[in-house]
Amino acid sequence: MLVMRFLTFMLLCSVCNVAYAQMDEVVDWTVKMNDEGTAIEFTATMDTDWVIYSQHTDPEGPIPLEFEFTEVTGTELIGTVEELTTPITVMSEMFEVEVIKFKKEAAFIQKLKADAKMETIKGTITYMTCDSKRCLPPKTIEFQLPQ
């Protein structure tokens, strides 16, 4: 009887771990150089009902999206990362502030010096994702070009 309870407990733990791991992967990022070599293109694809928050959302609410470049060799960044997708601006009941967010897919671009020969670009993307009921802890992913 004790062995059966232990096995049941272990099975439940395994199911919970798999479910949490799957929930943690609700945003898929792609990072690539454009064909001309003059910009880095970032694309976030969110699972149904999940959102990420703009770089420009109120920091009193959810954690804003952040792009950080830790190594840039052979080129120069021009300006900051631009949001190409039109965001949704709404008053959030969850955070009690106006938030700026993206749903389904969001595209971003970082322009580079055009006549340079890019060698390496490394950095991180930090984002927070929520659905209508809950938020996952902020997550930081690393990227590197060329890959």
JSON list of N, CA and C in Angstrom, two decimals, residues 10 23 45 48 51 56 64 72 75 78 82 91 107 119 122 147:
[
{"chain": "A", "resi": 10, "resn": "MET", "atom": "N", "xyz": [4.87, 9.95, -7.19]},
{"chain": "A", "resi": 10, "resn": "MET", "atom": "CA", "xyz": [5.92, 10.17, -8.19]},
{"chain": "A", "resi": 10, "resn": "MET", "atom": "C", "xyz": [5.31, 10.44, -9.57]},
{"chain": "A", "resi": 23, "resn": "MET", "atom": "N", "xyz": [4.29, 24.81, -20.15]},
{"chain": "A", "resi": 23, "resn": "MET", "atom": "CA", "xyz": [3.73, 26.13, -19.96]},
{"chain": "A", "resi": 23, "resn": "MET", "atom": "C", "xyz": [4.83, 27.19, -20.07]},
{"chain": "A", "resi": 45, "resn": "THR", "atom": "N", "xyz": [6.73, 34.55, -31.21]},
{"chain": "A", "resi": 45, "resn": "THR", "atom": "CA", "xyz": [5.46, 33.92, -31.52]},
{"chain": "A", "resi": 45, "resn": "THR", "atom": "C", "xyz": [4.90, 33.34, -30.22]},
{"chain": "A", "resi": 48, "resn": "THR", "atom": "N", "xyz": [-1.63, 30.66, -28.13]},
{"chain": "A", "resi": 48, "resn": "THR", "atom": "CA", "xyz": [-2.96, 31.26, -28.03]},
{"chain": "A", "resi": 48, "resn": "THR", "atom": "C", "xyz": [-3.21, 31.78, -26.61]},
{"chain": "A", "resi": 51, "resn": "VAL", "atom": "N", "xyz": [0.50, 36.73, -24.03]},
{"chain": "A", "resi": 51, "resn": "VAL", "atom": "CA", "xyz": [1.01, 38.00, -24.53]},
{"chain": "A", "resi": 51, "resn": "VAL", "atom": "C", "xyz": [2.41, 38.25, -23.96]},
{"chain": "A", "resi": 56, "resn": "HIS", "atom": "N", "xyz": [8.01, 49.60, -23.96]},
{"chain": "A", "resi": 56, "resn": "HIS", "atom": "CA", "xyz": [7.52, 50.91, -23.52]},
{"chain": "A", "resi": 56, "resn": "HIS", "atom": "C", "xyz": [6.33, 50.82, -22.56]},
{"chain": "A", "resi": 64, "resn": "PRO", "atom": "N", "xyz": [8.73, 45.04, -18.57]},
{"chain": "A", "resi": 64, "resn": "PRO", "atom": "CA", "xyz": [8.81, 45.37, -20.00]},
{"chain": "A", "resi": 64, "resn": "PRO", "atom": "C", "xyz": [9.85, 44.50, -20.72]},
{"chain": "A", "resi": 72, "resn": "VAL", "atom": "N", "xyz": [29.32, 43.30, -29.44]},
{"chain": "A", "resi": 72, "resn": "VAL", "atom": "CA", "xyz": [29.10, 43.72, -30.83]},
{"chain": "A", "resi": 72, "resn": "VAL", "atom": "C", "xyz": [30.47, 43.98, -31.43]},
{"chain": "A", "resi": 75, "resn": "THR", "atom": "N", "xyz": [30.77, 45.79, -36.33]},
{"chain": "A", "resi": 75, "resn": "THR", "atom": "CA", "xyz": [29.69, 46.68, -36.77]},
{"chain": "A", "resi": 75, "resn": "THR", "atom": "C", "xyz": [29.28, 47.57, -35.62]},
{"chain": "A", "resi": 78, "resn": "ILE", "atom": "N", "xyz": [22.69, 50.97, -34.68]},
{"chain": "A", "resi": 78, "resn": "ILE", "atom": "CA", "xyz": [22.14, 52.28, -34.99]},
{"chain": "A", "resi": 78, "resn": "ILE", "atom": "C", "xyz": [20.82, 52.42, -34.22]},
{"chain": "A", "resi": 82, "resn": "GLU", "atom": "N", "xyz": [13.59, 48.63, -32.53]},
{"chain": "A", "resi": 82, "resn": "GLU", "atom": "CA", "xyz": [12.29, 49.20, -32.89]},
{"chain": "A", "resi": 82, "resn": "GLU", "atom": "C", "xyz": [11.22, 48.11, -32.90]},
{"chain": "A", "resi": 91, "resn": "MET", "atom": "N", "xyz": [-6.07, 49.02, -20.44]},
{"chain": "A", "resi": 91, "resn": "MET", "atom": "CA", "xyz": [-5.98, 49.09, -18.99]},
{"chain": "A", "resi": 91, "resn": "MET", "atom": "C", "xyz": [-6.02, 47.66, -18.46]},
{"chain": "A", "resi": 107, "resn": "ALA", "atom": "N", "xyz": [7.15, 41.53, -34.09]},
{"chain": "A", "resi": 107, "resn": "ALA", "atom": "CA", "xyz": [8.42, 41.66, -34.81]},
{"chain": "A", "resi": 107, "resn": "ALA", "atom": "C", "xyz": [9.14, 42.91, -34.35]},
{"chain": "A", "resi": 119, "resn": "GLU", "atom": "N", "xyz": [31.00, 40.73, -37.35]},
{"chain": "A", "resi": 119, "resn": "GLU", "atom": "CA", "xyz": [31.68, 39.50, -36.95]},
{"chain": "A", "resi": 119, "resn": "GLU", "atom": "C", "xyz": [30.85, 38.71, -35.95]},
{"chain": "A", "resi": 122, "resn": "LYS", "atom": "N", "xyz": [26.24, 39.33, -29.75]},
{"chain": "A", "resi": 122, "resn": "LYS", "atom": "CA", "xyz": [25.66, 38.50, -28.68]},
{"chain": "A", "resi": 122, "resn": "LYS", "atom": "C", "xyz": [24.78, 39.38, -27.82]},
{"chain": "A", "resi": 147, "resn": "GLN", "atom": "N", "xyz": [24.92, 32.37, -36.00]},
{"chain": "A", "resi": 147, "resn": "GLN", "atom": "CA", "xyz": [24.56, 31.25, -35.12]},
{"chain": "A", "resi": 147, "resn": "GLN", "atom": "C", "xyz": [25.49, 30.09, -35.30]}
]
